[in-house]
Amino acid sequence: MNTQTLNMSALVMKLTGNGRVDMGRDQLLQAAGLLLGIGGLLVAMVLPLWTILSKSMQDRDGNFVGFDNFVAYAETPSLASSVIHSLTIASVTTVVVLSLALLTAYALTRSCMPFKGIIRVVMMAPIFAPSLLPAISLVYLFGNQGVLKSWLMGETVYGPIGIVISLAFWCFPAATMILVTALSNTDARLYESARALRTSPLRTFFTVTLPSIRYGLISAGFVVFTLVITDFGAPKVIGGQYNVLATDIYKQVIGQQNFEMGAVVSVILLLPAMLAFAADRWVQKKQVAMLSARAEPLRPKASPLKDRVLLALCLPIIATIIGVLGMAVYASLVTFWPYNLELSFNNYQFDLMDGGGWEAYYNSLQLGFWVALFGTALIFINAWLVVKVPTMNGLRGTLHLMAMLPLAVPGLVLGLAYIFFFNKPDNPFNGLYGTMAILVICTIAHYYTVCHLTAVTALKQIDPEFEAVSASLKVPFYVTFWRVTLPVCLPALLEIAIYLFVNALNTVSAVVFLYSTDTMLASVAVLNMDDAGDIAPAAAMGVLLMVTCFAAKGIHWLLSKYLLERTQGWRMY
């Protein structure tokens, strides 16, 4: 052995306690883990989707009718127009969001403008709010009795205008984070060459900057397009009579109890989401590394005029975010809009409203806790099996492929698929229907892929020599996993946990078909109160969810700091 291998062996022996186990048993346990992971995703994702595909080709009596349901849908003008509406809203919103996100990301990474830290924090705020909250806020700003109604110059906010504004607000942080990452990975030598050739800043932007971030820009576009075309909350609250595919599913299932047509619309909604996902995967395969080993990081230089101009351009965006969220908070505190503007907490008396009361909020906290706990554990273990098991490539590839599937499935489609699959009397998992457990399973499945990719990225950063040396020393793999892998990947685990918690609190589409009287959730209560005309209490519940997410993020930051100082001190040296 060379010196490095001997040092690694000594480190592994010290960390693991030099336990011994039969390697055949290790492989048996790993194979069992892979099979369990595949079986879990099969039940939580693949079989429900297959059920909804089958349902779309059946009549009310369960007889196979082929594509007759799709033909009937296409021949209904009011329903078929929803496809055009959805594509139009998604396209317009994507263009708006990418333009604003590119401006903000460029200002944050390529300038020395003041208040960059504050702008970054404000930029992230919409992530912590449910998608219904900006729509409710826009009603108070531009609705029939809105304070800024005259700004629309006779147009109405109830329709495509309101949907685009609210969804652009909601999707803006996700696109900005992607573009900030893309703009941060730039070789400074390209810009030095441009300056040496006396290339104008505008031409440098189009010939150097845009080509270097084209893959990030395309990826952000696909993310926004998918989020918009599959969102249910904003169109339901502020869409008025402007139907889109997501609201069509809700109306067919909840309003008309037409499950077969709901399945048809779900399949149609699934197609653009899957196409966008496939295109994004194809683009990422074409992407090449923009940073070589000799690359130099780009450090922006102070330019008073440029910095002031970019700050001036960013201020309206930041003011809009603060204004929309601030209006939601204010509306939740107004006694009776617009006749009694005295501030009070009357709208927070949820037990007096039609929406589930405070119990719905406590149920959401419970859902967030279980999703974060079980979801983090299951996702990380499955990711470890995909990355770190040295053999069984077929099983590992199958598990990884199934882990990528949820990213292309809209939450509304997944929720409806769960009804068809778990509500069957002959299904052995039928007992889960109507319980908190099915909400936990559905939420974990809905947000599985992003967490899986986060865990895979963290695990790939660990030198494979740890596992190789452990195997050579016949140390049980689970000992190495517990003593080495988990502590090293702790930052990623904490990020996965807070991501799952926040999304579990705010999700609507994935659970709107699955809750029962005992498992009403706060996010669904916002929708129900808005339907009942209790808009101010709906805003109050949305604000409460947002504040809870901010508090959870603060606790997550403090806990992360404490745990990382205790277990990650070696990173400082």
XYZ file of C-alpha atoms in Angstrom:
573
model
C 0.000 0.000 0.000
C 1.117 3.595 -0.622
C 1.227 6.217 2.121
C -2.144 7.743 1.156
C -3.892 4.372 1.334
C -2.292 3.595 4.698
C -3.421 6.967 6.063
C -6.924 6.367 4.736
C -6.981 2.921 6.331
C -5.932 4.343 9.665
C -8.597 7.049 9.437
C -11.332 4.559 8.585
C -10.257 2.242 11.417
C -10.350 5.163 13.828
C -13.744 6.428 12.679
C -15.488 3.074 12.406
C -13.999 1.305 15.336
C -12.647 -1.396 12.988
C -15.830 -3.510 13.133
C -15.848 -6.706 11.095
C -18.605 -8.374 9.143
C -19.053 -10.917 6.404
C -19.018 -9.095 3.052
C -21.637 -11.432 1.621
C -24.057 -10.174 4.254
C -23.217 -6.577 3.246
C -24.154 -7.246 -0.370
C -27.346 -8.998 0.706
C -28.373 -6.016 2.842
C -27.520 -3.562 0.052
C -29.540 -5.565 -2.470
C -32.465 -5.640 -0.031
C -32.161 -1.872 0.408
C -32.205 -1.277 -3.338
C -35.228 -3.516 -3.788
C -37.060 -1.769 -0.947
C -36.236 1.636 -2.454
C -37.512 0.552 -5.874
C -40.619 -0.978 -4.300
C -41.336 2.188 -2.334
C -41.126 4.430 -5.412
C -43.147 1.888 -7.373
C -46.014 2.208 -4.887
C -45.625 5.944 -4.290
C -45.189 7.060 -7.902
C -45.248 4.524 -10.747
C -48.384 2.516 -9.913
C -50.543 5.601 -9.162
C -49.486 7.165 -12.474
C -50.288 3.944 -14.317
C -53.693 3.929 -12.629
C -54.519 7.460 -13.772
C -53.434 6.634 -17.324
C -55.746 3.622 -17.266
C -58.601 5.663 -15.779
C -58.370 8.208 -18.598
C -59.312 5.427 -21.045
C -62.298 4.093 -19.102
C -65.913 5.168 -18.749
C -67.789 5.641 -15.481
C -68.406 1.889 -15.242
C -64.734 1.055 -15.714
C -65.081 -0.222 -19.278
C -62.223 0.431 -21.711
C -63.154 3.134 -24.233
C -59.740 3.962 -25.720
C -59.295 7.622 -26.612
C -63.013 8.465 -26.576
C -62.590 10.589 -23.432
C -59.818 12.594 -25.074
C -61.964 13.151 -28.170
C -64.846 14.316 -25.979
C -62.529 16.719 -24.205
C -61.207 18.134 -27.487
C -64.765 18.629 -28.767
C -65.723 20.718 -25.720
C -64.709 24.296 -26.648
C -64.590 25.631 -23.091
C -62.340 22.771 -21.993
C -60.107 22.668 -25.064
C -59.438 26.414 -24.741
C -57.808 25.714 -21.365
C -54.852 24.146 -23.183
C -54.238 27.385 -25.106
C -54.712 29.426 -21.937
C -52.215 27.318 -19.985
C -49.562 27.487 -22.712
C -50.091 31.247 -23.103
C -49.805 31.960 -19.374
C -46.753 29.706 -19.032
C -44.976 31.281 -22.015
C -45.641 34.903 -21.017
C -44.720 34.300 -17.383
C -41.503 32.525 -18.375
C -40.385 35.464 -20.522
C -41.215 37.977 -17.766
C -39.511 35.980 -15.015
C -36.358 35.246 -17.030
C -35.961 38.921 -17.937
C -36.295 40.102 -14.338
C -34.268 37.227 -12.891
C -31.408 37.781 -15.344
C -31.281 41.467 -14.442
C -31.237 40.746 -10.710
C -28.722 37.891 -10.970
C -26.423 40.018 -13.143
C -26.585 42.864 -10.629
C -25.812 40.512 -7.732
C -22.839 38.811 -9.409
C -21.349 41.398 -11.777
C -21.537 44.636 -9.815
C -20.451 46.191 -6.549
C -23.786 47.897 -5.940
C -24.684 48.592 -2.303
C -27.218 46.585 -0.274
C -26.503 43.331 -2.125
C -26.975 41.314 1.059
C -30.394 42.856 1.741
C -31.448 42.354 -1.861
C -30.497 38.659 -1.683
C -32.604 38.175 1.456
C -35.651 39.979 0.039
C -35.300 38.074 -3.219
C -35.753 34.778 -1.348
C -38.907 35.846 0.534
C -41.518 34.585 -1.993
C -40.186 31.039 -1.583
C -41.564 30.951 1.955
C -45.096 31.971 0.956
C -47.766 29.674 -0.526
C -48.571 30.426 -4.166
C -52.057 31.563 -3.144
C -50.751 34.407 -0.959
C -49.501 36.727 -3.756
C -52.779 36.136 -5.609
C -54.769 37.162 -2.524
C -52.530 40.199 -2.069
C -53.137 41.252 -5.680
C -56.877 41.176 -5.010
C -56.368 43.783 -2.274
C -54.045 45.820 -4.476
C -55.819 45.709 -7.850
C -59.185 44.020 -7.204
C -62.601 45.659 -7.413
C -61.927 47.443 -4.119
C -58.139 47.488 -4.399
C -56.035 50.455 -3.359
C -54.244 50.577 -6.737
C -57.167 49.586 -8.977
C -56.705 52.680 -11.175
C -53.206 51.529 -12.140
C -54.699 48.866 -14.435
C -56.351 51.570 -16.589
C -59.699 49.838 -16.860
C -58.369 46.285 -17.088
C -59.265 43.642 -14.526
C -56.832 41.724 -12.380
C -59.183 38.712 -12.361
C -57.812 36.793 -15.315
C -54.556 36.396 -17.226
C -53.047 39.633 -15.877
C -53.450 38.570 -12.258
C -52.303 35.006 -12.951
C -49.132 36.168 -14.714
C -48.232 38.709 -12.006
C -48.810 36.327 -9.093
C -46.992 33.396 -10.704
C -44.105 35.617 -11.837
C -43.798 36.787 -8.224
C -43.814 33.196 -6.967
C -41.351 31.780 -9.541
C -38.900 34.699 -9.524
C -36.617 33.405 -6.694
C -36.149 29.954 -8.259
C -35.072 31.407 -11.614
C -32.814 33.977 -9.951
C -30.990 31.346 -7.894
C -30.290 29.275 -11.014
C -28.980 32.290 -12.916
C -26.881 33.497 -9.966
C -25.186 30.100 -9.959
C -24.662 30.226 -13.733
C -23.213 33.744 -13.650
C -20.922 32.861 -10.734
C -19.170 30.105 -12.714
C -17.339 32.342 -15.186
C -13.725 32.517 -16.292
C -12.362 36.039 -15.771
C -9.841 35.560 -18.608
C -12.654 35.813 -21.179
C -13.493 39.304 -19.972
C -9.855 40.320 -19.810
C -9.502 39.320 -23.465
C -12.618 41.324 -24.337
C -11.205 44.403 -22.623
C -7.847 43.923 -24.335
C -9.662 43.883 -27.688
C -11.588 47.037 -26.660
C -14.923 45.287 -26.984
C -17.857 47.387 -25.811
C -19.684 46.230 -22.645
C -22.878 45.605 -24.635
C -21.129 43.427 -27.192
C -19.248 41.603 -24.400
C -22.599 40.817 -22.788
C -23.993 39.282 -25.990
C -20.823 37.484 -27.114
C -19.345 36.349 -23.776
C -21.872 36.534 -20.939
C -24.993 35.146 -22.625
C -23.224 32.208 -24.340
C -21.563 31.252 -21.046
C -24.906 31.073 -19.197
C -27.109 29.758 -22.004
C -27.601 26.381 -20.354
C -28.487 27.972 -17.023
C -30.886 30.320 -18.815
C -32.571 27.439 -20.646
C -32.771 25.373 -17.460
C -34.328 28.298 -15.552
C -36.824 28.737 -18.385
C -37.919 25.108 -18.238
C -38.228 25.255 -14.442
C -40.431 28.349 -14.572
C -42.538 26.993 -17.450
C -43.186 23.749 -15.564
C -44.016 25.511 -12.286
C -46.452 27.866 -13.996
C -48.288 25.372 -16.195
C -48.802 22.989 -13.267
C -49.693 25.545 -10.569
C -53.195 25.429 -9.191
C -53.343 27.999 -6.395
C -52.936 31.315 -8.212
C -55.336 30.566 -11.128
C -57.934 29.317 -8.633
C -57.791 32.493 -6.520
C -57.405 35.218 -9.123
C -58.106 33.531 -12.466
C -61.782 34.465 -12.578
C -63.400 32.874 -15.658
C -60.027 32.330 -17.325
C -59.732 28.538 -17.144
C -56.424 26.689 -17.282
C -55.664 22.966 -17.194
C -54.932 22.891 -13.456
C -58.263 24.481 -12.517
C -60.062 22.247 -15.032
C -58.902 19.186 -13.100
C -60.193 20.686 -9.865
C -63.565 21.584 -11.374
C -64.016 18.191 -13.021
C -63.208 16.273 -9.827
C -64.556 18.505 -7.037
C -67.294 20.358 -8.907
C -68.713 17.652 -11.171
C -67.357 14.413 -9.680
C -66.269 13.517 -13.227
C -63.173 11.500 -12.365
C -62.714 10.101 -15.859
C -62.509 13.569 -17.434
C -60.309 14.690 -14.553
C -57.939 11.861 -15.455
C -57.990 12.990 -19.103
C -57.046 16.558 -18.164
C -54.353 15.197 -15.843
C -52.761 13.244 -18.677
C -52.889 16.326 -20.914
C -51.297 18.413 -18.142
C -48.661 15.739 -17.664
C -47.479 15.974 -21.279
C -46.053 19.529 -21.327
C -44.471 19.004 -17.916
C -42.744 15.819 -19.091
C -41.673 17.438 -22.374
C -40.141 20.343 -20.487
C -38.397 17.903 -18.144
C -37.019 15.837 -21.044
C -35.817 18.965 -22.849
C -34.098 20.181 -19.688
C -32.329 16.818 -19.269
C -31.212 16.956 -22.916
C -29.870 20.477 -22.506
C -27.950 19.521 -19.390
C -26.300 16.621 -21.228
C -25.113 19.101 -23.867
C -23.652 21.377 -21.227
C -19.887 21.484 -20.935
C -17.749 22.749 -18.074
C -17.241 26.501 -18.268
C -14.468 26.497 -15.684
C -11.194 24.749 -16.475
C -8.400 23.980 -14.046
C -6.652 27.193 -15.114
C -9.723 29.379 -14.856
C -9.633 32.526 -12.756
C -12.703 33.592 -10.760
C -14.359 36.764 -11.953
C -14.369 39.504 -9.333
C -16.516 42.507 -10.250
C -14.830 45.879 -10.137
C -16.480 48.968 -8.731
C -18.047 51.214 -11.368
C -20.107 53.996 -9.757
C -22.310 54.651 -12.783
C -22.936 50.975 -13.576
C -23.540 50.104 -9.920
C -26.052 52.931 -9.453
C -27.907 52.030 -12.646
C -28.204 48.358 -11.673
C -29.331 49.290 -8.163
C -31.960 51.609 -9.642
C -33.205 48.788 -11.885
C -33.345 46.291 -9.001
C -35.171 48.578 -6.577
C -38.581 48.316 -8.335
C -38.324 44.514 -8.234
C -37.474 44.502 -4.544
C -40.159 47.111 -3.845
C -42.716 44.889 -5.605
C -41.788 41.878 -3.458
C -41.992 43.924 -0.261
C -45.214 45.597 -1.421
C -47.016 42.358 -2.291
C -46.026 40.586 0.930
C -46.580 43.740 2.988
C -50.075 44.133 1.543
C -50.880 40.546 2.482
C -49.777 41.184 6.073
C -51.721 44.455 6.244
C -54.875 42.878 4.794
C -54.707 40.110 7.379
C -54.776 42.720 10.162
C -57.543 44.983 8.805
C -60.817 44.502 10.655
C -63.174 44.769 7.652
C -61.810 45.828 4.277
C -62.325 48.551 3.055
C -64.881 49.962 5.518
C -63.112 49.487 8.831
C -59.336 49.771 8.482
C -58.659 49.462 12.201
C -55.942 46.894 12.881
C -56.795 43.811 14.926
C -56.223 40.060 15.080
C -59.871 39.219 14.370
C -58.959 37.544 11.082
C -56.699 35.128 12.941
C -59.649 33.623 14.831
C -59.655 30.692 12.451
C -61.981 28.561 14.562
C -64.783 31.009 13.681
C -64.164 30.648 9.926
C -65.116 27.987 7.382
C -61.742 26.483 6.617
C -60.574 24.041 9.241
C -59.630 26.338 12.105
C -56.421 26.218 14.065
C -56.458 22.431 13.822
C -55.609 22.781 10.129
C -52.506 24.775 11.067
C -51.434 22.174 13.626
C -52.001 19.435 11.058
C -49.707 21.287 8.657
C -46.996 21.504 11.306
C -47.382 17.780 11.907
C -47.204 17.079 8.171
C -44.088 19.226 7.802
C -42.377 17.465 10.715
C -43.065 13.929 9.463
C -42.196 14.788 5.861
C -38.901 16.370 6.932
C -38.043 13.461 9.258
C -38.992 10.455 7.151
C -38.382 12.124 3.810
C -34.818 13.154 4.641
C -33.969 9.686 5.936
C -35.523 7.750 3.042
C -34.204 10.021 0.305
C -30.666 10.078 1.679
C -30.508 6.307 2.164
C -31.778 5.698 -1.383
C -29.288 8.223 -2.764
C -26.497 6.465 -0.862
C -27.536 3.149 -2.402
C -27.425 4.716 -5.865
C -24.011 6.344 -5.423
C -22.051 4.180 -3.024
C -23.021 0.562 -3.734
C -20.170 -0.729 -5.959
C -22.156 -3.472 -7.718
C -25.732 -4.180 -8.871
C -25.692 -1.490 -11.561
C -29.079 -2.565 -12.901
C -30.855 -2.039 -9.587
C -28.988 1.218 -8.924
C -29.864 2.581 -12.364
C -33.524 1.627 -11.939
C -33.717 3.337 -8.542
C -32.068 6.503 -9.893
C -34.397 6.607 -12.907
C -37.463 6.235 -10.711
C -36.124 8.941 -8.387
C -36.032 11.385 -11.323
C -39.661 10.751 -12.330
C -41.429 12.947 -9.701
C -39.819 16.102 -11.109
C -41.953 15.775 -14.250
C -45.242 15.014 -12.444
C -47.467 17.959 -11.388
C -48.726 17.782 -7.826
C -52.372 17.958 -8.901
C -51.882 14.928 -11.171
C -50.115 13.003 -8.418
C -52.870 13.759 -5.911
C -55.589 12.574 -8.276
C -53.556 9.470 -9.101
C -53.436 8.662 -5.390
C -57.235 8.726 -5.246
C -57.538 6.201 -8.073
C -54.802 3.936 -6.697
C -55.179 3.986 -2.905
C -58.973 4.233 -2.816
C -59.447 0.834 -4.455
C -61.027 -1.587 -1.964
C -58.823 -4.459 -3.171
C -55.612 -2.454 -2.747
C -53.617 -3.715 0.262
C -52.624 -0.099 0.955
C -56.250 1.066 1.051
C -56.024 1.620 4.803
C -53.753 4.619 4.197
C -56.478 6.541 2.374
C -57.808 9.505 4.362
C -54.982 9.430 6.916
C -52.036 11.683 7.629
C -49.770 8.906 6.335
C -50.978 9.251 2.742
C -50.413 13.013 2.886
C -46.859 12.398 4.101
C -46.189 9.821 1.363
C -47.639 12.033 -1.374
C -45.672 15.098 -0.265
C -42.390 13.195 -0.062
C -43.013 11.727 -3.528
C -43.912 15.147 -4.947
C -40.651 16.806 -3.819
C -38.458 13.713 -4.039
C -36.281 14.520 -7.059
C -34.755 17.832 -5.936
C -33.779 16.303 -2.590
C -32.439 13.186 -4.318
C -30.191 15.270 -6.575
C -28.979 17.285 -3.574
C -28.061 14.106 -1.707
C -26.411 12.545 -4.769
C -24.288 15.669 -5.277
C -23.153 15.628 -1.650
C -22.358 11.900 -1.714
C -20.322 12.166 -4.910
C -18.055 14.685 -3.208
C -16.899 12.009 -0.734
C -13.789 10.169 -1.856
C -14.706 6.569 -2.858
C -11.534 5.478 -1.064
C -13.466 5.546 2.215
C -15.759 2.750 1.068
C -12.931 0.886 -0.692
C -10.725 0.881 2.384
C -13.669 -0.034 4.632
C -14.427 -3.004 2.380
C -10.796 -4.111 2.392
C -10.801 -3.962 6.189
C -14.140 -5.824 6.266
C -15.781 -2.961 8.159
C -19.601 -3.151 7.913
C -20.891 -0.662 5.353
C -23.504 0.618 7.791
C -20.762 1.496 10.293
C -18.945 3.549 7.657
C -22.272 5.085 6.676
C -23.033 6.100 10.268
C -19.570 7.201 11.349
C -18.219 8.751 8.126
C -20.850 9.438 5.470
C -23.571 10.982 7.634
C -21.317 13.491 9.449
C -19.679 14.598 6.194
C -23.060 15.038 4.452
C -24.729 16.770 7.412
C -25.022 20.171 5.626
C -26.876 18.540 2.715
C -29.138 16.628 5.115
C -30.118 19.836 6.894
C -30.854 21.571 3.591
C -33.034 18.657 2.470
C -34.941 18.726 5.763
C -35.771 22.456 5.621
C -36.687 22.194 1.923
C -39.164 19.405 2.654
C -40.601 21.178 5.712
C -41.243 24.476 3.925
C -42.798 22.811 0.882
C -44.944 20.519 3.024
C -46.386 23.559 4.801
C -47.162 25.432 1.584
C -48.206 22.664 -0.810
C -51.759 22.774 -2.122
C -51.954 20.902 -5.396
C -50.539 17.602 -4.157
C -52.899 17.316 -1.184
C -56.097 19.129 -2.228
C -57.765 15.831 -3.205
C -56.416 13.727 -0.329
C -57.236 15.446 2.959
C -60.094 14.315 5.198
C -62.024 16.091 7.936
C -59.383 14.957 10.424
C -56.400 15.924 8.274
C -57.389 19.358 6.949
C -54.251 21.398 6.185
C -53.601 25.120 6.498
C -52.715 25.546 2.823
C -56.024 23.939 1.816
C -57.806 26.061 4.451
C -56.542 29.171 2.636
C -58.215 27.897 -0.532
C -61.450 26.983 1.235
C -61.710 30.318 3.061
C -61.127 32.175 -0.203
C -63.893 30.099 -1.840
C -66.213 30.969 1.055
C -65.522 34.690 0.638
C -63.400 34.965 3.791
C -60.520 36.578 1.922
C -58.996 38.375 4.908
C -58.825 35.194 7.053
C -57.374 33.406 4.015
C -54.679 36.076 3.843
C -54.120 35.686 7.591
C -53.602 31.933 7.271
C -51.231 32.474 4.332
C -49.255 35.035 6.333
C -49.127 32.634 9.280
C -47.671 29.935 7.024
C -45.098 32.394 5.665
C -44.063 33.529 9.147
C -43.817 29.894 10.241
C -41.515 29.148 7.320
C -39.341 32.150 8.168
C -39.162 30.968 11.788
C -38.314 27.431 10.677
C -35.543 28.801 8.463
C -34.169 30.766 11.424
C -34.211 27.680 13.647
C -32.631 25.704 10.805
C -29.831 28.279 10.538
C -29.119 28.236 14.280
C -29.264 24.438 14.445
C -27.043 24.131 11.388
C -24.500 26.494 12.862
C -24.421 24.575 16.150
C -24.230 21.103 14.593
C -21.677 22.100 11.971
C -19.436 23.651 14.597
C -19.648 20.419 16.599
C -19.185 17.977 13.731
C -17.614 19.925 10.848
C -14.743 21.683 12.565
C -12.304 19.946 10.232
C -13.681 22.027 7.336
C -12.097 25.120 8.861
C -8.548 23.779 8.499
